Coordinates of C-alpha atoms in Angstrom, one line a residue:
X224 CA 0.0 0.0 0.0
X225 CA 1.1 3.3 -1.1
X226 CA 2.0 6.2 1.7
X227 CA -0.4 9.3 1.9
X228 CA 0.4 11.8 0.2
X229 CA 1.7 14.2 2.5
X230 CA -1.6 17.3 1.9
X231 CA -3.4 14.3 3.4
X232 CA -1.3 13.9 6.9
X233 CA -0.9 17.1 7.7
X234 CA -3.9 18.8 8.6
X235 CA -5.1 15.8 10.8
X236 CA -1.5 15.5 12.3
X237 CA -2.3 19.7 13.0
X238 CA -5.7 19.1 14.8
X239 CA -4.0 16.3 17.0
X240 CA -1.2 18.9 17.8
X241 CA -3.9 21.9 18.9
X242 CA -6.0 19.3 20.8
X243 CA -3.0 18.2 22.6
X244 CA -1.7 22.0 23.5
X245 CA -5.5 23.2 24.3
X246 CA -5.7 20.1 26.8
X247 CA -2.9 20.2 28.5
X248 CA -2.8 24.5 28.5
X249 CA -6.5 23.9 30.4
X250 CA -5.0 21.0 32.9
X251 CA -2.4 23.3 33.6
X252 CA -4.6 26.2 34.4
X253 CA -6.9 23.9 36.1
X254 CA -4.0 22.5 38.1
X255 CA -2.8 25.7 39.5
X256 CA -6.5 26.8 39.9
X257 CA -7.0 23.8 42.5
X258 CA -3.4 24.4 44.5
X259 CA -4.1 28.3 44.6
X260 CA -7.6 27.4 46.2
X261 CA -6.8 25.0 48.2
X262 CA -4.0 27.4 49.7
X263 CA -6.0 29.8 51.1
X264 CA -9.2 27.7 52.4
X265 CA -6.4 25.5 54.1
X266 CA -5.1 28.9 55.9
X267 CA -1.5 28.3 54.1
X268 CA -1.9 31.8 52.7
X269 CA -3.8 35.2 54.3
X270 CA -6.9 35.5 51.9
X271 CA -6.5 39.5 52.0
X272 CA -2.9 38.7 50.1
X273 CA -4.2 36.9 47.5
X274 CA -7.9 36.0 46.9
X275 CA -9.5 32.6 46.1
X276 CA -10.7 31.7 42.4
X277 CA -14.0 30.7 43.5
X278 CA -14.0 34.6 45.2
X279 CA -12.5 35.8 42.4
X280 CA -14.9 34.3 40.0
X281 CA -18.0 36.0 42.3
X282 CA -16.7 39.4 42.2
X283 CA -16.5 38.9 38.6
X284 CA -20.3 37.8 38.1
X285 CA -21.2 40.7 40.5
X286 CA -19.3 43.1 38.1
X287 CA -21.2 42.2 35.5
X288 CA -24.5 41.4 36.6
X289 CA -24.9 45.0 38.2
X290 CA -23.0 46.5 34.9
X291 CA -20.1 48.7 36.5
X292 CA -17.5 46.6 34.9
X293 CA -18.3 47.8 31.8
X294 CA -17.4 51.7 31.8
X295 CA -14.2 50.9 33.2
X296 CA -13.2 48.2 30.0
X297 CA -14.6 51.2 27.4
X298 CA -12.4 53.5 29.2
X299 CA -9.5 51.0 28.9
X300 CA -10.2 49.8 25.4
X301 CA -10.3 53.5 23.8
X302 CA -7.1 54.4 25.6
X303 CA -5.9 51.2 24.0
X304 CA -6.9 50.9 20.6
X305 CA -6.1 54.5 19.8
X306 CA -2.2 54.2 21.2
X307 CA -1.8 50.8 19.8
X308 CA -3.3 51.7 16.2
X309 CA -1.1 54.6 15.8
X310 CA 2.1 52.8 17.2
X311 CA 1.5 49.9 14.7
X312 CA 1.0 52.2 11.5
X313 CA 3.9 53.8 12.4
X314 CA 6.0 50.8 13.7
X315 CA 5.1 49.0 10.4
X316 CA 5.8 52.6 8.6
X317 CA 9.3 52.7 9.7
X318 CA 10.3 49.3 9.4
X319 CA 9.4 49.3 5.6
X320 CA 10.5 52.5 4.6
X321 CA 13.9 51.0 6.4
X322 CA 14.0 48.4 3.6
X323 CA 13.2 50.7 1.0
X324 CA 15.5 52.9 2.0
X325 CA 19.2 52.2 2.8
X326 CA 20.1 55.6 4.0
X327 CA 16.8 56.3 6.4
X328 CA 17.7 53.0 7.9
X329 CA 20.8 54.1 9.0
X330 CA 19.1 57.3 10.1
X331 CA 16.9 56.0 12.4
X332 CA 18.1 52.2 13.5
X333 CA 20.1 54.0 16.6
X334 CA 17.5 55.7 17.3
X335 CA 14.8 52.7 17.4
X336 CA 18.3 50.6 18.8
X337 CA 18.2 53.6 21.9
X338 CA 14.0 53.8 22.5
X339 CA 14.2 50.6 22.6
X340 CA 15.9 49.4 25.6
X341 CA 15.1 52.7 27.6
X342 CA 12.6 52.2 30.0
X343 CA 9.4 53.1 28.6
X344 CA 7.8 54.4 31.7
X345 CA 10.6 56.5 32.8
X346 CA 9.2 58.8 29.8
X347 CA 5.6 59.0 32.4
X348 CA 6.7 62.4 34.5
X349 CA 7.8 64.4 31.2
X350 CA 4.7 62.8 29.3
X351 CA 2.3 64.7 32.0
X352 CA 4.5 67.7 31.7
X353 CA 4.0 68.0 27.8
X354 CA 0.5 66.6 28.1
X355 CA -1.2 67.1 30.9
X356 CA -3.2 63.9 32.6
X357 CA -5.8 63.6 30.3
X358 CA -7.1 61.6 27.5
X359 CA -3.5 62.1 25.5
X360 CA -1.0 61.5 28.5
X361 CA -2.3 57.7 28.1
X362 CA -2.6 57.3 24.4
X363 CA 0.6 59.0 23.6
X364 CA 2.2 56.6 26.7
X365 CA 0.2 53.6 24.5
X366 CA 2.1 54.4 21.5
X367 CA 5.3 55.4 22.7
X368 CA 5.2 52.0 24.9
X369 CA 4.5 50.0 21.8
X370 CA 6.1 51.7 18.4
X371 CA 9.8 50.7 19.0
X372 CA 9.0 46.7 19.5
X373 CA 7.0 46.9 16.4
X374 CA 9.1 48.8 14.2
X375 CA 12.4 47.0 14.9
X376 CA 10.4 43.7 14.4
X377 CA 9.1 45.1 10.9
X378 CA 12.6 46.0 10.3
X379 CA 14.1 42.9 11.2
X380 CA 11.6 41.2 9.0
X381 CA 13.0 43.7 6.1
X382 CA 16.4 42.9 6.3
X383 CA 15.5 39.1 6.5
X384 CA 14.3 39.2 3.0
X385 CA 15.3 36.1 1.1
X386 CA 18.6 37.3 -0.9
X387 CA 17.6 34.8 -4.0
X388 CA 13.6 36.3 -4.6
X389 CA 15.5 40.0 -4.4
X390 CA 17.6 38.8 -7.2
X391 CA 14.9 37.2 -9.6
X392 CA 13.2 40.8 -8.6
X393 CA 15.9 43.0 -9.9
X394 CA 17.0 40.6 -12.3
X395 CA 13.3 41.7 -13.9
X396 CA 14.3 45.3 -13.2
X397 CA 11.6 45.3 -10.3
X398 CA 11.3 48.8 -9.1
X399 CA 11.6 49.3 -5.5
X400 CA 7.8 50.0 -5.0
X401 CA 7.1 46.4 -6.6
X402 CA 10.1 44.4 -4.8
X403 CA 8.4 45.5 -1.3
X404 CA 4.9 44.6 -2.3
X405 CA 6.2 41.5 -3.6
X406 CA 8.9 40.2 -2.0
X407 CA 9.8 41.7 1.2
X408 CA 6.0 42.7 2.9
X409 CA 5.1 39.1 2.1
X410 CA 8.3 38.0 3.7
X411 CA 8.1 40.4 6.5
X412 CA 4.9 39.2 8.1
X413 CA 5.9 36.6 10.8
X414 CA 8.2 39.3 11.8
X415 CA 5.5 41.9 11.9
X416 CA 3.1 39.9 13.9
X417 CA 5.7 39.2 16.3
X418 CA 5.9 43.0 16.4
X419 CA 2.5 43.5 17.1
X420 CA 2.1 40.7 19.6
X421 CA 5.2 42.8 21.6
X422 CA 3.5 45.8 21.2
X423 CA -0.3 44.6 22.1
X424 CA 1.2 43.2 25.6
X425 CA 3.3 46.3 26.5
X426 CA 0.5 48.7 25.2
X427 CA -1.7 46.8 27.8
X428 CA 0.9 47.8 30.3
X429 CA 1.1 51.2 29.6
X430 CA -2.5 51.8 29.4
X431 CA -2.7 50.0 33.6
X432 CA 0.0 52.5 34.0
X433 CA -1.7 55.7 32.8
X434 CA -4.9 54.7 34.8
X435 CA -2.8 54.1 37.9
X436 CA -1.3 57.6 37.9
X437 CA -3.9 59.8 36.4
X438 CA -7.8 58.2 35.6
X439 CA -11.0 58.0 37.1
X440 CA -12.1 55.5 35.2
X441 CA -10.4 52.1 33.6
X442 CA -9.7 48.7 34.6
X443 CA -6.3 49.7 36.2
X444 CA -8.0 52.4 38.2
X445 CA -10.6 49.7 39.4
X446 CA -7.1 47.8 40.8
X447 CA -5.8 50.6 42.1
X448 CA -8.6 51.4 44.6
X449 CA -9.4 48.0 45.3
X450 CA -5.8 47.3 46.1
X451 CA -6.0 50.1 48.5
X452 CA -9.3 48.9 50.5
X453 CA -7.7 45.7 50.8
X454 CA -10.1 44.3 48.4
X455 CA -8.1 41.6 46.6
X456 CA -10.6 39.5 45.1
X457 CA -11.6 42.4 42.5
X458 CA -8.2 43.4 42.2
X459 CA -7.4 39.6 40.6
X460 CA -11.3 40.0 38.9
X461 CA -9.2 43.1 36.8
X462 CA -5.9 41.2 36.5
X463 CA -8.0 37.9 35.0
X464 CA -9.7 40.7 32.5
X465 CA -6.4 41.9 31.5
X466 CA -4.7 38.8 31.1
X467 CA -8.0 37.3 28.9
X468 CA -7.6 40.3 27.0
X469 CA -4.1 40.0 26.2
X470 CA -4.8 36.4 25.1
X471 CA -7.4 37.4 23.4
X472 CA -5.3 39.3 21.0
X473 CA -2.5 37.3 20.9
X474 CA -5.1 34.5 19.7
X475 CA -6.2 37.2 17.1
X476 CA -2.5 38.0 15.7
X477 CA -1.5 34.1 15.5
X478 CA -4.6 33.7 13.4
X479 CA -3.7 36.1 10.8
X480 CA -0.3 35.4 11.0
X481 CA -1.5 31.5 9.8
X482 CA -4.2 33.1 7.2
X483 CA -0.6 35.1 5.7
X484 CA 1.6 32.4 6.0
X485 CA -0.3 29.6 4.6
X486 CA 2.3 29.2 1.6
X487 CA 4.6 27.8 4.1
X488 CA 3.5 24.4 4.4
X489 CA 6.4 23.4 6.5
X490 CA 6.6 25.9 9.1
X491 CA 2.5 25.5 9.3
X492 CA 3.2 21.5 9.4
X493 CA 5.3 21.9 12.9
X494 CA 2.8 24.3 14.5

């Protein structure tokens, strides 16, 4: 008897790897889940340090049910979305004008080098002093947070560009214009994505930050004043939120980074 043909193993050799990783990712959160419960009702550590997940879970269903969750995740998305938007049009923006152009990639690679690994939030004091605490203190803290992860990435992707395509391209007298729509944005997307998932996370970060030190409204000002009543139980109901979100989008990015990478069938084989 003949061997499949490989189109034939693959996608059922796929669906037993995402079973397997969604099954164990759950035992493992169960797992913890159990211990972390257990913990606390067996006294081995003080419920107002860290709450239970069955009183987690009924703070969350009271948020909710009554409806004042919901202002504080609008407040927290809009802050969001705006700063990470404009940080990944102009993440992405960079990176490619980088590979179209050898000279502004000198230019600004220190520059995106230095932002980089400076610490984002040390930029918070000046921020307020240019901006004020208001609506644009936290986006522009959003989209400084997130730019320089995505635009290196884009970058990176850029200069990863498979040497033998370039040649066919220029071989065909590809303008420039035509060898990054063809060639190197195709190329470039795993990087980008990877970009993006960097950037989404740390724009979540910066956006808890802003509401920390200047909101009356928002998720991370929902922490902040639970934390200081002592009220731990909403303050991990707001850390859960965040941390669903996060996965939430990370989920999102993977997804289109499949959809744009399908003509890799053996990278996509191994996932």
């Amino acid at each position: 008897m003949s061997p499949k043909p490989a189109a034939e193993v693959r996608p059922s050799r796929l669906g037993r790897l995402v079973n397997e990783r969604a099954l164990l990712g759950m035992a493992g959160v169960a797992g913890v889940l159990i211990v972390w419960e257990a913990a606390v009702r067996l006294g081995l550590v003080k419920s107002v340090l860290i709450s239970r997940p069955s009183a987690v879970a009924a703070a969350g269903l009271d948020a909710f049910t009554s409806g004042t969750i919901f202002p504080a995740i609008g407040a927290t998305l809009i802050v969001w979305v705006a700063g990470f938007t404009l940080a990944s049009v102009a993440g992405i923006a960079l990176g490619l004008l980088g590979g179209i152009s050898l000279r502004f990639r000198y230019l600004v690679t220190p520059w995106l080098n230095i932002s980089y690994v400076a610490p984002d939030l040390a930029f918070v004091p000046i921020l307020i002093l240019w901006f004020g605490i208001g609506l644009g203190f936290k986006i522009v803290l959003v989209f400084i947070t997130a730019v320089f992860y995505i635009a290196i990435n884009t970058l990176a992707g850029v200069e990863a560009s498979e040497a033998k395509f370039l040649t066919v391209a220029h071989s065909f007298n590809a303008s420039r214009l035509l060898v990054m729509r063809t060639v190197t944005l195709p190329g470039s997307v795993p990087y980008i994505i990877t970009g993006l998932r960097q950037g989404a996370s740390r724009a979540i970060v910066a956006v808890i930050v802003a509401e920390f030190v200047s909101s009356t409204q928002g998720i991370g000002f929902m922490i902040a004043v639970s934390g200081q009543f002592l009220e731990t139980a909403n303050v991990m109901f707001g850390i859960v939120l965040l941390a669903v979100f996060g996965i939430a989008v990370n989920e999102v990015l993977t997804r289109i980074d499949r959809r744009f990478d399908a003509w890799r069938p053996a990278r996509n084989a191994n996932r």
